[in-house]
Coordinates of C-alpha atoms and ligand atoms in Angstrom, one line a residue:
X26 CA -2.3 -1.3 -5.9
X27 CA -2.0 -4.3 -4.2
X28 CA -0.4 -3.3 -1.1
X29 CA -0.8 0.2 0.8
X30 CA 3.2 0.1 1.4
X31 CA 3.7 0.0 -2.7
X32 CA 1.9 2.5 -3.8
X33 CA 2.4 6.0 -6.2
X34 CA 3.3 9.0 -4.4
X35 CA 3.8 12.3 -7.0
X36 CA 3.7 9.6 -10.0
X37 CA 6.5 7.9 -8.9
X38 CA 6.3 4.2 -7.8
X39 CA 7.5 4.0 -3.6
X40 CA 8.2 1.5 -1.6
X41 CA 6.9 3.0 1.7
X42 CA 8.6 6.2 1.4
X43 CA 11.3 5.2 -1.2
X44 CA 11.1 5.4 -5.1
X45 CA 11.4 2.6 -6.8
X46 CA 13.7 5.0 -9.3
X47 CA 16.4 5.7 -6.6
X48 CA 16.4 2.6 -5.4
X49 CA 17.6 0.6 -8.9
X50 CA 19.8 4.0 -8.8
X51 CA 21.4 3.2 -5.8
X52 CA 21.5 -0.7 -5.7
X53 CA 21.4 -1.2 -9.5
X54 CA 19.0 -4.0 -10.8
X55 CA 17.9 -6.6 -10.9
X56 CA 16.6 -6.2 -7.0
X57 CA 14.6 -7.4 -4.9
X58 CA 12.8 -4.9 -2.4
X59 CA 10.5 -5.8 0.8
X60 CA 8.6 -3.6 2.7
X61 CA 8.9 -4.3 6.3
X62 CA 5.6 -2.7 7.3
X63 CA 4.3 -4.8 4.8
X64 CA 5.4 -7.9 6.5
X65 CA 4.4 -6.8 9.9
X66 CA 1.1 -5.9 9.0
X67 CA 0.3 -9.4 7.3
X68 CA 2.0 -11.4 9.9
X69 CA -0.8 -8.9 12.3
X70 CA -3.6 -9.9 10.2
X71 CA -2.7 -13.6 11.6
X72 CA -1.8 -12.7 15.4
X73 CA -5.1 -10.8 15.7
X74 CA -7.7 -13.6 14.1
X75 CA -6.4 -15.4 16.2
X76 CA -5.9 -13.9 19.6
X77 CA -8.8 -16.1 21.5
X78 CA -6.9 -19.6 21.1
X79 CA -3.5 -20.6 22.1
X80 CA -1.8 -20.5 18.9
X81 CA 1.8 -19.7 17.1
X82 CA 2.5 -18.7 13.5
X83 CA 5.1 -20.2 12.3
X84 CA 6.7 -18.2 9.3
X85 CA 7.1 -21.3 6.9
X86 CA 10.8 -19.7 5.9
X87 CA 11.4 -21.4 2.4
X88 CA 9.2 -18.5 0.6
X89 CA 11.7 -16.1 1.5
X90 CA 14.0 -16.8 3.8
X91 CA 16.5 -13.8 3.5
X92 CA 17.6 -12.9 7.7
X93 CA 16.3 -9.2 7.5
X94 CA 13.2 -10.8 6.1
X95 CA 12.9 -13.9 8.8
X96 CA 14.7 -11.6 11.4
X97 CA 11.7 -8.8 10.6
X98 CA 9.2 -11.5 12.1
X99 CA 11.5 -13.1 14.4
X100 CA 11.3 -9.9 16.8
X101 CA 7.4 -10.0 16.7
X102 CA 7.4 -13.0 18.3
X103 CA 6.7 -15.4 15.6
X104 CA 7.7 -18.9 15.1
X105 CA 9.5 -20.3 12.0
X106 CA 8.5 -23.6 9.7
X107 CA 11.9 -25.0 8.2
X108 CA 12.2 -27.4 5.6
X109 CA 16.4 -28.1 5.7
X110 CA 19.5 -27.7 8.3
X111 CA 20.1 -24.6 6.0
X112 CA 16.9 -22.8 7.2
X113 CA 17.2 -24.4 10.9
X114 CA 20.9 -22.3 10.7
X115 CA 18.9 -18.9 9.3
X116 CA 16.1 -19.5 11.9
X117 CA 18.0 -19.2 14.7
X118 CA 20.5 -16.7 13.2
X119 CA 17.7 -14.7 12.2
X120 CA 16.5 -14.7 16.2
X121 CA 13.7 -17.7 16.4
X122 CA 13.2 -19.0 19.5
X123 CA 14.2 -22.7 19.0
X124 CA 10.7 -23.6 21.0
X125 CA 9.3 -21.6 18.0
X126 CA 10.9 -23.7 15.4
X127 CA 9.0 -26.9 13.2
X128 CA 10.5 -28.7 11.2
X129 CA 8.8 -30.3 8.3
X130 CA 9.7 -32.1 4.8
X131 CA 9.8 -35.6 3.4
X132 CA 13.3 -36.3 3.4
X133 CA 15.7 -34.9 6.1
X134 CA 18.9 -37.0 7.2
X135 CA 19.5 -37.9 10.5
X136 CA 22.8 -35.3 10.7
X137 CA 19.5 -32.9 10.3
X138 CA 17.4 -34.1 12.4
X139 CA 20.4 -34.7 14.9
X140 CA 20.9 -30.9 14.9
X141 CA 17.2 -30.2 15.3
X142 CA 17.1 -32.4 18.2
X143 CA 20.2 -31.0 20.2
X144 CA 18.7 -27.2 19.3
X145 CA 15.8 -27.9 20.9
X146 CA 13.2 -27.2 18.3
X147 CA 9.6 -27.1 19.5
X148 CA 8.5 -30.2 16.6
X149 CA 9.7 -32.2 13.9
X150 CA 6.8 -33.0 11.4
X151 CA 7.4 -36.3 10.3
X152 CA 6.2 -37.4 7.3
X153 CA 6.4 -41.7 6.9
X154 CA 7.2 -44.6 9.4
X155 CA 10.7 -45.0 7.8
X156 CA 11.8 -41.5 9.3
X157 CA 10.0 -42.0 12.1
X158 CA 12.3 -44.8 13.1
X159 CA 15.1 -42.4 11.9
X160 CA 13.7 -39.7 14.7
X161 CA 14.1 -42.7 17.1
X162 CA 17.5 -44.0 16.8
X163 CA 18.6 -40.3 16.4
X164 CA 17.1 -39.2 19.6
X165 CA 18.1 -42.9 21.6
X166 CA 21.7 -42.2 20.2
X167 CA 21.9 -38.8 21.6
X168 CA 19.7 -39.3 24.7
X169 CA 17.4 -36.9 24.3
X170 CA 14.0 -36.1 23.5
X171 CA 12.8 -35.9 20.0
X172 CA 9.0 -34.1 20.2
X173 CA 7.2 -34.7 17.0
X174 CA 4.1 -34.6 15.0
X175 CA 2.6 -36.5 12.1
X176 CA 2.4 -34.9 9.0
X177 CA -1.4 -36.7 7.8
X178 CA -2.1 -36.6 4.6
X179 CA -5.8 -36.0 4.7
X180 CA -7.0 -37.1 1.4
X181 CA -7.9 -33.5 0.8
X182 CA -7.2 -31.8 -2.9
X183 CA -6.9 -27.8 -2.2
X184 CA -4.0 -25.4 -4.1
X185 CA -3.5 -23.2 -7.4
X186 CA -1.5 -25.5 -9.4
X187 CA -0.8 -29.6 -9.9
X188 CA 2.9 -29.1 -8.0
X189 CA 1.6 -27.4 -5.2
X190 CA -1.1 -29.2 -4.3
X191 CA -0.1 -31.7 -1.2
X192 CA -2.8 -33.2 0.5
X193 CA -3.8 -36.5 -1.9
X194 CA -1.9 -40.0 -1.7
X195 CA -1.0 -39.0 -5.3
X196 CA 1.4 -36.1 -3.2
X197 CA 4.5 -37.5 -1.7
X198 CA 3.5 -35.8 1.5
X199 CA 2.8 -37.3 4.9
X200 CA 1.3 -40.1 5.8
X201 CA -2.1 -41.7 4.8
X202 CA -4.8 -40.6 7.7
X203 CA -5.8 -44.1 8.0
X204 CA -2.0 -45.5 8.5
X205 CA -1.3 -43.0 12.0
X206 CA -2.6 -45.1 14.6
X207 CA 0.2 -47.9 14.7
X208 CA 3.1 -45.1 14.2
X209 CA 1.6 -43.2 17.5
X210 CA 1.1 -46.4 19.4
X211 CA 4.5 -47.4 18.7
X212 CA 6.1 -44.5 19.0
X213 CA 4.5 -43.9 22.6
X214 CA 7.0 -46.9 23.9
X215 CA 9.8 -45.1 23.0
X216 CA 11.6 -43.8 25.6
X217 CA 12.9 -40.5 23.5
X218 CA 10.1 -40.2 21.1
X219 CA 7.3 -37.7 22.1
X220 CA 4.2 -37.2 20.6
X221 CA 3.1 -33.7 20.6
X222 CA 0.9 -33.3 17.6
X223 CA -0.7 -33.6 14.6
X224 CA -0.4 -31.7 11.2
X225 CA -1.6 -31.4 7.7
X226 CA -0.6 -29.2 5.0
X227 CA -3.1 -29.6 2.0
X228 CA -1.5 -27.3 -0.6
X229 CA -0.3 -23.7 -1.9
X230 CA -2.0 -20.2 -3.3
X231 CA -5.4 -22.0 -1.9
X232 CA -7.8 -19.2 -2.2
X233 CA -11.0 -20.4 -0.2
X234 CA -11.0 -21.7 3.2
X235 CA -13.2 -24.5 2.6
X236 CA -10.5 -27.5 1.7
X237 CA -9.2 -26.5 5.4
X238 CA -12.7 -27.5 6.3
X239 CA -12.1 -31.1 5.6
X240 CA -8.5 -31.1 6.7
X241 CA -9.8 -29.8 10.1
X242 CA -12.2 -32.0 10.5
X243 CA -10.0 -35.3 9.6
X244 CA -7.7 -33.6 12.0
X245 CA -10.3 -33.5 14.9
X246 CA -11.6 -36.5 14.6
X247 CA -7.8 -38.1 14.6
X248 CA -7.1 -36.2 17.7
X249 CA -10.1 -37.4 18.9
X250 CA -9.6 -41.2 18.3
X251 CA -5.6 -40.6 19.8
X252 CA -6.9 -39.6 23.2
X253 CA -9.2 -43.0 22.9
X254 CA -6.0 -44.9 22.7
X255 CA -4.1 -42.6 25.8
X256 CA -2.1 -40.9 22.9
X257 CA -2.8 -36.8 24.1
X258 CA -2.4 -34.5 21.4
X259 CA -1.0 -31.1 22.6
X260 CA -0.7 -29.0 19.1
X261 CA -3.2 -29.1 15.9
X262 CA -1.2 -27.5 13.1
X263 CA -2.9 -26.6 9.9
X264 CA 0.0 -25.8 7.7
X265 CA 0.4 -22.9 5.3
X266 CA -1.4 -22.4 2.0
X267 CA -3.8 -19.3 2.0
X268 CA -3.4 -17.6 -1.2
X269 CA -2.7 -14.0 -2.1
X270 CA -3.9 -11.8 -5.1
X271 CA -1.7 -12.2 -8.3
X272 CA -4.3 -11.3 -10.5
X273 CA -7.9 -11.6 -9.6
X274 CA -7.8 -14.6 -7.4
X275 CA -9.7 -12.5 -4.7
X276 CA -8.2 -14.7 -1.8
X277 CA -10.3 -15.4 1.9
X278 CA -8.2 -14.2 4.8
X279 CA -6.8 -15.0 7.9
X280 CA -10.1 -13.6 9.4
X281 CA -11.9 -16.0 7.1
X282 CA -9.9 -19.0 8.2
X283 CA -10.1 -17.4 11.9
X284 CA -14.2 -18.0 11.3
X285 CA -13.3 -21.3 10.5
X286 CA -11.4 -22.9 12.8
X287 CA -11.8 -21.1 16.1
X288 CA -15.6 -22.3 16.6
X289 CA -14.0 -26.3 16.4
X290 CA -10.3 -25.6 18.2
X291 CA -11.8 -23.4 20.8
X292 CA -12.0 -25.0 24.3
X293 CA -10.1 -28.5 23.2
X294 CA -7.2 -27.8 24.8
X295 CA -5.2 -27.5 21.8
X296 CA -2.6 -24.9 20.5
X297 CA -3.2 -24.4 17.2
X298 CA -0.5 -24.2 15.0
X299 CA -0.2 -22.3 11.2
X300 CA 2.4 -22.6 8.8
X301 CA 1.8 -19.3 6.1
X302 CA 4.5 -18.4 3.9
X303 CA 3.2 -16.1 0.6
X304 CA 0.6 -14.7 2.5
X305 CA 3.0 -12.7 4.7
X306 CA 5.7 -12.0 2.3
X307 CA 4.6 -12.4 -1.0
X308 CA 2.6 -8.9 -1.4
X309 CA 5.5 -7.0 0.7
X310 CA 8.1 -7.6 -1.9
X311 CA 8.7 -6.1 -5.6
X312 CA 11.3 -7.2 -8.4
X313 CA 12.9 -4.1 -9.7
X314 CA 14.5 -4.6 -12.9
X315 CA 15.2 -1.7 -15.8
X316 CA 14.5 -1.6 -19.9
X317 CA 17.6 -2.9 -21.7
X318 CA 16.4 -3.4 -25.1
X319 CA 13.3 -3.4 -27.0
X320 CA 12.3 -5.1 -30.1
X321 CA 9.4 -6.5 -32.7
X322 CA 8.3 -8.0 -35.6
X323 CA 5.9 -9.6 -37.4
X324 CA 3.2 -7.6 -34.8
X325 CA 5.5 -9.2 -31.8
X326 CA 6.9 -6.5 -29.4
X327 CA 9.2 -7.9 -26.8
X328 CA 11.1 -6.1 -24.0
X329 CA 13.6 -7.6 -22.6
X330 CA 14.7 -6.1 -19.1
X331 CA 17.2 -7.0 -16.4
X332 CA 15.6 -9.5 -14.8
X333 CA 14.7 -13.7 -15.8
X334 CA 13.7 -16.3 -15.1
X335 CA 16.8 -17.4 -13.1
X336 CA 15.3 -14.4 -10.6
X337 CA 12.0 -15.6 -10.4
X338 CA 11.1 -18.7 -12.0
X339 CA 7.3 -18.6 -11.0
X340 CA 6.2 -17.0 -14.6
X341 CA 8.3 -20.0 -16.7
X342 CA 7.7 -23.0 -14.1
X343 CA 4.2 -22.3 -13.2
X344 CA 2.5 -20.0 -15.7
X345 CA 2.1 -17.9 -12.7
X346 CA 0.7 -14.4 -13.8
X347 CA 2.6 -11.6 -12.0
X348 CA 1.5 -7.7 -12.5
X349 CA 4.4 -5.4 -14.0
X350 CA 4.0 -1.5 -13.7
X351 CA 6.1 1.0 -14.5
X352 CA 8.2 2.9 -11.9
X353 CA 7.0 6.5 -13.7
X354 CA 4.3 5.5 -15.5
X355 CA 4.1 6.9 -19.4
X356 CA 1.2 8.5 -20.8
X357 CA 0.4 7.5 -24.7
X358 CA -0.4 4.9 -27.0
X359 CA -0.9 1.3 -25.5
X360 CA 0.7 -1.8 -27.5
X361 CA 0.7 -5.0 -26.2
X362 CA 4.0 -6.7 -25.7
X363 CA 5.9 -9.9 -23.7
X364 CA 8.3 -8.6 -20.5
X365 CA 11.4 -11.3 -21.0
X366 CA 14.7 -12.0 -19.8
X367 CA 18.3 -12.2 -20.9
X368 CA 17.9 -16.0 -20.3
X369 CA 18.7 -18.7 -23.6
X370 CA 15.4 -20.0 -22.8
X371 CA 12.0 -19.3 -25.1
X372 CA 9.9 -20.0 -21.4
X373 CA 12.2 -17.1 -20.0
X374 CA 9.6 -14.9 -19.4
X375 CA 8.0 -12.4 -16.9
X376 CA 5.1 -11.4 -18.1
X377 CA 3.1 -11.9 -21.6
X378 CA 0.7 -10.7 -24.2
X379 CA 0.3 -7.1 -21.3
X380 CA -1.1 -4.3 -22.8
X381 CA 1.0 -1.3 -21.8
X382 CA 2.7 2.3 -23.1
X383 CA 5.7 0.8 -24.7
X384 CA 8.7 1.4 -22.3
X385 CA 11.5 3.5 -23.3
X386 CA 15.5 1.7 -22.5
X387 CA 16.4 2.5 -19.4
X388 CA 13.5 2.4 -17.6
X389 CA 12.2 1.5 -14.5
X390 CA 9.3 -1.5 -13.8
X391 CA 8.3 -3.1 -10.7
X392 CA 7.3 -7.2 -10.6
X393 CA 4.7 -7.6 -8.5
X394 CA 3.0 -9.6 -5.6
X395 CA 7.0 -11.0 -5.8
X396 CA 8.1 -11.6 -2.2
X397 CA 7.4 -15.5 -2.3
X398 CA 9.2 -18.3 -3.9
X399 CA 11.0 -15.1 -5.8
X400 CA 14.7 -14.9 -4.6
X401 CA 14.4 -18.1 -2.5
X402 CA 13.8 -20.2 -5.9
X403 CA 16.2 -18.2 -7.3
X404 CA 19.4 -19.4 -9.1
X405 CA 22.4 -18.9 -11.2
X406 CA 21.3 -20.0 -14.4
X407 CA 23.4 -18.6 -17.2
X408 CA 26.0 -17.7 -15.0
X409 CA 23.7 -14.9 -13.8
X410 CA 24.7 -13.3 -10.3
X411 CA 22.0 -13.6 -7.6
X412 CA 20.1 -10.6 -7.1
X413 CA 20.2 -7.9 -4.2
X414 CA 17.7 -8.1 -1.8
X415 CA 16.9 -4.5 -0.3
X416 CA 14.8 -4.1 3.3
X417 CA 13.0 -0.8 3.3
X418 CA 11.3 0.7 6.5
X419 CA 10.1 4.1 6.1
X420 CA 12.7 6.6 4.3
X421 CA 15.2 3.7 5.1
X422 CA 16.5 1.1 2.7
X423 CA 18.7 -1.3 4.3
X424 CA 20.8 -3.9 2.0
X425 CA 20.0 -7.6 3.5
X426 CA 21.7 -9.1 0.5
X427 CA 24.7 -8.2 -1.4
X428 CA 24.9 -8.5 -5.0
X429 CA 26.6 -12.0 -6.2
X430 CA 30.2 -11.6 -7.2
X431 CA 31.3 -12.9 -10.4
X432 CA 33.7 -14.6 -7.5
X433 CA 30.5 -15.8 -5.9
X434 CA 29.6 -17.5 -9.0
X435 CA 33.0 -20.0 -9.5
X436 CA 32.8 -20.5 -5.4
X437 CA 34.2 -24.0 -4.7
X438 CA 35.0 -24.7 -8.3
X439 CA 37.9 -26.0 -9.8
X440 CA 40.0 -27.7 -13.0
X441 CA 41.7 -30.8 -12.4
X442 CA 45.4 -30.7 -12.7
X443 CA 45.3 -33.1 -15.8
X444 CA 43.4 -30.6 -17.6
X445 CA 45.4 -27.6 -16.8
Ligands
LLP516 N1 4.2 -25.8 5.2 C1 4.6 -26.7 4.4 C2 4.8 -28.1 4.9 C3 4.9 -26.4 3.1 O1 5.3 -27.4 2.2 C4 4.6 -25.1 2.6 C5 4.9 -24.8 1.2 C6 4.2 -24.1 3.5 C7 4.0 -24.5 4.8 C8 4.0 -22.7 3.1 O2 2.9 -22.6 2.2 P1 2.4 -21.2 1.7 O3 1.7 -20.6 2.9 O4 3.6 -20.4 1.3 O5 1.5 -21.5 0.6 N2 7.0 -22.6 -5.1 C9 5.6 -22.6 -5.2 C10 5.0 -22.9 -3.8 C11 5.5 -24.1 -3.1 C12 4.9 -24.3 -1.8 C13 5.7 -25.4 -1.0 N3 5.3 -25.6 0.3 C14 5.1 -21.3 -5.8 O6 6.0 -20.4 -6.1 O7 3.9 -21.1 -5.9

């Protein structure tokens, strides 16, 4: 098992000390379950490699960003990454500090960036000289100070898949390291602009700590070449992107990337700051879905379960590989069959070509390694209600999301009066 909080306990799957079985019992399926001890011990893993340098993790919310989830790291004094006014609202809902709140993402409006400024967030990572001048007239207009970063885009490749990988010109992402100096010169003369820091964010699911190598070091050497020019850099932030286990993708650590940086951050002055997202939650959350129907043909044996790809789209946009088990595993014959949804879609799939017992209707099975970019992509494809999203600490399962309503699902809508 993956995670020491999902584990078997008398041949039943748990989730700490609750069965996956009574929890689809109690808060029917398709659901998505966290274990908080699972959170708190990755978002550990990070406080502790770090401890010798100033630093702040900063949760990068848009992997999961349910408020028992975000609310769980909140109260361990962790800072949040936000990509929208939506998660600026959760952030501080959830208990953020707003000096523990970034802001990143190539296209946010100046009503957003408005709201970031009059909260008080600790830095808005900007990503081209258009927004920047946004950031200005924002912050001028409202009379108050706008601290930001450059997002640099390092000329680095790094990530598990073409649409996650964010550190080349090709990306849309930040701007080109050689294209800063101007924007921080300029922005110095602005009376409401402040120049706090400098970030990269080179990809996703990168699984060796070398790419952050070469980001660091264009990073460095940036800072470096700003102080040159009077231009003081208070906070080096790396960005998210270390990568977890899905299926033998042996990821480095937090440790490794501790080894890393520390010996080149160490004694600069500089607070470092990280963005992580699937390496806290991903591992520390299961999709729990149950056998409706089975079927085969032509030496084809499908199961189709609770659960699709409107509930987590990784498997049909990505390819991405996610481990199934069974929440009472079955002893006997092993055929190998596709996991699939009730989605009109051939790519609606969670798993393929797996080599299990065949499951029997009704039962039980646990998506894996499913706490990232699982009910945050989510959506209501088909006319499918939104999962529930279940917190469990201990014997305790707490609901953090209720079930969609078929009510939920016509929200806002309406027909026209000529057409009724
Ligand atoms: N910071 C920024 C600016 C980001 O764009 C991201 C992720 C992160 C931090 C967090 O990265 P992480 O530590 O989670 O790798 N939907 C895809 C992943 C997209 C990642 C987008 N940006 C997936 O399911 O694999």
């Amino acid at each position: 098992m993956k995670s020491s909080f999902i584990h078997y306990k008398q041949g039943r799957l748990h989730i700490e000390d609750v069965s996956a079985e009574t929890l689809a019992e109690r808060f029917d399926t398709p659901l998505y379950v966290y274990s908080r001890g699972a959170i708190e011990a990755a978002f550990t893993s990070y406080q502790k490699a770090f401890t010798e340098i100033p630093h702040l993790i900063c949760y990068s919310l848009k992997a999961n960003s349910n408020l028992g989830v975000a609310a769980t790291l909140a109260r361990l004094g962790c800072g949040a990454d936000i990509v929208s006014g939506g998660e600026l609202r959760r952030a501080l809902l959830a208990g953020f500090s707003a000096g523990h709140i970034i802001f990143s993402g190539v296209g946010k409006t100046k009503d957003e960036l408005a709201l970031a400024i009059q909260k008080n967030i600790r830095m808005i990572n900007v990503e081209s000289e258009e927004e920047l001048r946004a950031l200005n007239e924002v912050a001028t207009s409202l009379k108050r100070p706008a601290p930001f970063s450059l997002r640099v885009n390092p000329d680095v490749r790094a990530g598990g898949h073409p649409h996650i990988s964010t550190g080349t010109p090709k990306n849309k992402f930040g701007v080109y390291h050689k294209d800063i100096f101007p924007l921080y010169q300029w922005a110095r003369k602005q009376p409401y602009l402040r120049p706090v820091g400098i970030q990269a964010h080179i990809g996703s699911q990168i699984t060796k700590v070398a790419p952050y190598k070469r980001a660091l070091a264009v990073l460095l050497d940036l800072v470096q070449r700003l102080e040159t020019i009077g231009c003081g850099i208070e906070i080096l932030d790396l960005g998210g992107g270390l990568g977890v286990d899905y299926h033998g993708d042996n990821p480095q650590t937090p440790d490794d990337l501790a080894k890393l940086i520390l010996p080149q951050v160490k004694g600069r002055g500089l607070q470092l700051f990280l963005e992580p997202g699937r390496s806290i939650i991903a591992q520390a959350g299961v999709l729990v879905t149950k056998v409706l129907y089975r079927k085969g043909a032509g030496g084809k044996q499908f199961v189709i379960v609770d659960a699709a790809m409107n509930d987590l789209a990784r498997p049909a946009l990505y390819d991405a590989y996610h481990e199934v088990i069974e929440a009472r595993p079955r002893t006997g014959k092993k055929v190998k069959l596709d996991i699939v949804g009730p989605v009109c879609e051939s790519g609606d799939y969670l798993a393929r070509e797996r080599t299990m017992p065949l499951p029997k209707q009704g039962d039980v099975l646990a998506v894996l390694t499913a706490g990232a970019y699982g009910f945050s992509m989510s959506s209501q494809y088909n006319s499918r209600r939104r999962a529930a999203e279940v917190l469990v600490h201990g014997k305790t399962a707490d609901l953090v999301r209720e079930r969609e309503s078929y009510d939920d699902l016509l929200k806002g809508e309406s027909i026209p009066e000529s057409l009724r």
